Tab-separated table of C-alpha atoms in Angstrom:
chain	number	residue	atom	x	y	z
U	1	VAL	CA	29.184	-3.384	-6.955
U	2	LEU	CA	27.605	0.023	-7.669
U	3	LEU	CA	30.973	1.730	-7.229
U	4	THR	CA	32.922	-0.594	-9.504
U	5	LYS	CA	33.514	0.136	-13.176
U	6	PHE	CA	31.899	-2.368	-15.515
U	7	THR	CA	28.997	-2.290	-17.913
U	8	GLY	CA	25.748	-3.222	-16.222
U	9	ARG	CA	27.007	-2.661	-12.693
U	10	GLU	CA	23.752	-0.912	-11.748
U	11	PHE	CA	21.655	-3.893	-12.822
U	12	VAL	CA	23.941	-6.334	-10.995
U	13	GLY	CA	23.971	-4.085	-7.911
U	14	LEU	CA	20.190	-3.765	-7.995
U	15	ALA	CA	19.788	-7.543	-8.336
U	16	ILE	CA	22.081	-8.184	-5.350
U	17	PHE	CA	20.319	-5.508	-3.306
U	18	LEU	CA	16.846	-6.875	-4.072
U	19	LEU	CA	17.953	-10.465	-3.417
U	20	ALA	CA	19.301	-9.433	-0.007
U	21	ALA	CA	16.135	-7.462	0.818
U	22	ILE	CA	13.849	-10.326	-0.238
U	23	THR	CA	15.790	-12.958	1.707
U	24	ASP	CA	15.787	-10.661	4.752
U	25	PHE	CA	12.002	-10.308	4.516
U	26	PHE	CA	11.364	-14.034	4.117
U	27	ASP	CA	13.818	-14.935	6.888
U	28	GLY	CA	11.829	-12.836	9.359
U	29	TRP	CA	8.481	-13.976	7.984
U	30	VAL	CA	9.384	-17.678	8.265
U	31	ALA	CA	10.848	-17.229	11.758
U	32	ARG	CA	7.700	-15.474	13.009
U	33	ARG	CA	5.368	-17.926	11.286
U	34	ARG	CA	7.165	-20.918	12.835
U	35	ASN	CA	7.562	-19.113	16.146
U	36	GLN	CA	11.328	-19.547	15.896
U	37	THR	CA	12.407	-16.011	16.661
U	38	THR	CA	15.470	-15.638	18.854
U	39	ARG	CA	16.992	-12.808	20.817
U	40	LEU	CA	20.115	-13.075	18.642
U	41	GLY	CA	18.012	-12.848	15.483
U	42	ALA	CA	16.141	-9.848	16.859
U	43	LEU	CA	19.482	-8.130	17.483
U	44	LEU	CA	21.187	-9.104	14.213
U	45	ASP	CA	18.296	-8.428	11.814
U	46	PRO	CA	18.241	-4.628	12.305
U	47	ILE	CA	22.030	-4.546	11.936
U	48	ALA	CA	21.807	-6.425	8.630
U	49	ASP	CA	19.055	-4.043	7.463
U	50	LYS	CA	21.162	-1.014	8.358
U	51	LEU	CA	24.254	-2.381	6.603
U	52	LEU	CA	22.276	-3.190	3.458
U	53	THR	CA	20.524	0.147	3.117
U	54	SER	CA	23.451	2.279	4.340
U	55	ALA	CA	25.816	0.706	1.802
U	56	ALA	CA	23.311	1.353	-0.978
U	57	PHE	CA	22.627	4.954	0.058
U	58	ILE	CA	26.321	5.786	0.470
U	59	SER	CA	26.994	4.268	-2.959
U	60	LEU	CA	24.216	6.393	-4.473
U	61	VAL	CA	25.854	9.527	-3.034
U	62	GLU	CA	29.234	8.538	-4.474
U	63	MET	CA	28.002	7.620	-7.974
U	64	ASP	CA	28.499	9.921	-10.934
U	65	PRO	CA	26.109	11.591	-11.389
U	66	VAL	CA	25.141	11.769	-7.738
U	67	HIS	CA	21.838	9.930	-7.338
U	68	VAL	CA	21.099	11.062	-3.770
U	69	PRO	CA	21.967	14.285	-1.900
U	70	ALA	CA	24.407	13.573	0.937
U	71	TRP	CA	22.345	15.476	3.518
U	72	MET	CA	19.434	13.079	3.001
U	73	VAL	CA	21.688	10.097	3.591
U	74	VAL	CA	23.058	11.751	6.743
U	75	VAL	CA	19.494	12.116	8.079
U	76	ILE	CA	18.647	8.491	7.226
U	77	ILE	CA	21.835	6.961	8.631
U	78	GLY	CA	21.864	9.358	11.594
U	79	ARG	CA	18.410	8.087	12.536
U	80	GLU	CA	19.750	4.526	12.399
U	81	PHE	CA	22.571	5.343	14.816
U	82	ALA	CA	20.228	7.229	17.162
U	83	VAL	CA	17.660	4.416	17.291
U	84	SER	CA	20.388	1.799	17.775
U	85	GLY	CA	21.782	3.859	20.651
U	86	LEU	CA	18.357	4.184	22.272
U	87	ARG	CA	17.742	0.449	21.919
U	88	THR	CA	21.136	-0.300	23.497
U	89	ILE	CA	20.479	1.990	26.460
U	90	ALA	CA	17.005	0.504	26.858
U	91	ALA	CA	18.443	-3.026	26.855
U	92	GLN	CA	20.947	-2.023	29.520
U	93	GLN	CA	18.049	-0.718	31.605
U	94	GLY	CA	16.248	-4.042	31.209
U	95	PHE	CA	13.568	-3.238	28.658
U	96	THR	CA	13.108	-3.630	24.930
U	97	ILE	CA	11.823	-1.104	22.428
U	98	ALA	CA	10.052	-3.187	19.817
U	99	ALA	CA	10.215	-2.364	16.137
U	100	SER	CA	7.365	-0.063	15.186
U	101	PRO	CA	5.182	-0.087	12.089
U	102	LEU	CA	6.845	3.219	11.160
U	103	GLY	CA	10.246	1.517	11.248
U	104	LYS	CA	8.976	-1.307	9.060
U	105	GLY	CA	7.465	1.254	6.690
U	106	LYS	CA	10.800	3.025	6.582
U	107	MET	CA	12.558	-0.168	5.537
U	108	ILE	CA	10.024	-0.862	2.770
U	109	SER	CA	10.265	2.734	1.542
U	110	GLN	CA	14.073	2.474	1.525
U	111	VAL	CA	14.026	-0.637	-0.664
U	112	ILE	CA	11.592	1.009	-3.080
U	113	ALA	CA	13.493	4.307	-3.227
U	114	ILE	CA	16.898	2.679	-3.698
U	115	SER	CA	15.539	0.416	-6.433
U	116	LEU	CA	13.823	3.264	-8.294
U	117	LEU	CA	16.877	5.502	-8.036
U	118	ILE	CA	19.297	2.872	-9.343
U	119	LEU	CA	16.980	1.781	-12.137
U	120	GLY	CA	15.878	5.280	-13.120
U	121	PHE	CA	19.391	6.697	-13.406
U	122	GLU	CA	20.737	3.676	-15.260
U	123	LEU	CA	17.912	3.507	-17.782
U	124	ASP	CA	18.268	7.249	-18.332
U	125	ARG	CA	22.024	6.896	-18.836
U	126	VAL	CA	21.694	4.230	-21.494
U	127	GLY	CA	18.753	5.999	-23.147
U	128	ALA	CA	16.462	3.013	-22.676
U	129	PHE	CA	13.272	4.989	-23.292
U	130	ASP	CA	11.984	8.545	-23.185
U	131	GLY	CA	9.543	8.176	-20.271
U	132	ILE	CA	12.300	7.453	-17.758
U	133	ALA	CA	12.130	10.924	-16.222
U	134	GLY	CA	8.987	9.687	-14.436
U	135	LEU	CA	10.924	6.769	-12.935
U	136	ARG	CA	13.680	9.072	-11.700
U	137	LEU	CA	11.047	11.445	-10.310
U	138	SER	CA	9.352	8.512	-8.575
U	139	GLY	CA	12.690	7.579	-7.018
U	140	THR	CA	13.215	11.125	-5.778
U	141	ILE	CA	9.707	11.269	-4.320
U	142	ALA	CA	10.264	7.876	-2.682
U	143	LEU	CA	13.543	9.189	-1.235
U	144	TRP	CA	11.676	12.097	0.359
U	145	GLY	CA	9.287	9.502	1.769
U	146	VAL	CA	12.253	7.673	3.292
U	147	VAL	CA	13.486	10.875	4.939
U	148	LEU	CA	10.010	11.547	6.355
U	149	PHE	CA	9.689	7.938	7.592
U	150	ALA	CA	13.172	8.198	9.139
U	151	ILE	CA	12.269	11.356	11.040
U	152	ALA	CA	8.810	10.122	12.115
U	153	SER	CA	10.043	6.694	13.217
U	154	GLY	CA	13.035	8.256	14.986
U	155	VAL	CA	10.692	10.524	16.960
U	156	ASP	CA	8.449	7.510	17.673
U	157	TYR	CA	11.393	5.517	19.107
U	158	PHE	CA	12.493	8.502	21.182
U	159	VAL	CA	8.974	8.892	22.642
U	160	LYS	CA	8.772	5.156	23.419
U	161	PHE	CA	12.224	5.277	24.992
U	162	THR	CA	11.346	8.308	27.114
U	163	ARG	CA	8.086	6.726	28.306
U	164	ALA	CA	9.844	3.473	29.158
U	165	ILE	CA	12.550	5.283	31.136
U	166	LEU	CA	10.037	7.452	33.002
U	167	ASP	CA	7.813	4.450	33.753
U	168	SER	CA	10.628	2.195	34.916
U	169	PRO	CA	10.654	1.406	38.654
U	170	ALA	CA	14.172	2.780	39.069
U	171	THR	CA	13.446	6.214	37.604
U	172	GLY	CA	9.785	7.042	37.992
U	173	PRO	CA	6.182	6.005	38.537
U	174	SER	CA	4.548	3.199	36.609
């Protein structure tokens, strides 16, 4: 939606993005609360998260004016591929790397940053009010937070993966 050409596309795109993020949150919350989590759900949920945020970030790079520097999106999406790869290898070795608080923080920071960036640029474009520079600045600061969360949580997953491999009976002491 963000890459289409119609008036209000940013607001429609933001509404769809937030609806998807909110339903994703409540789906997990309800499943955990009712103790109805499944292995399939645990595998599909991170994929859905990655598709949602990656599509938004790539769209923000492509928009005119560019809302997000491409290198930042490469770091964020690169982390997603690396963590997914580590989780796949871990699963093949018979262990699971659970989602960390850093990873959950990264997801929350992504939703906030994407929302602020879309809203800030659109309100600035239509001249909604003079104080919008603060909203755009907040989005940029939030984006830096996402990059930092991506790096920190990526390192955290790598450390957990390395410890699990070294502690596994097949490769090292417990």
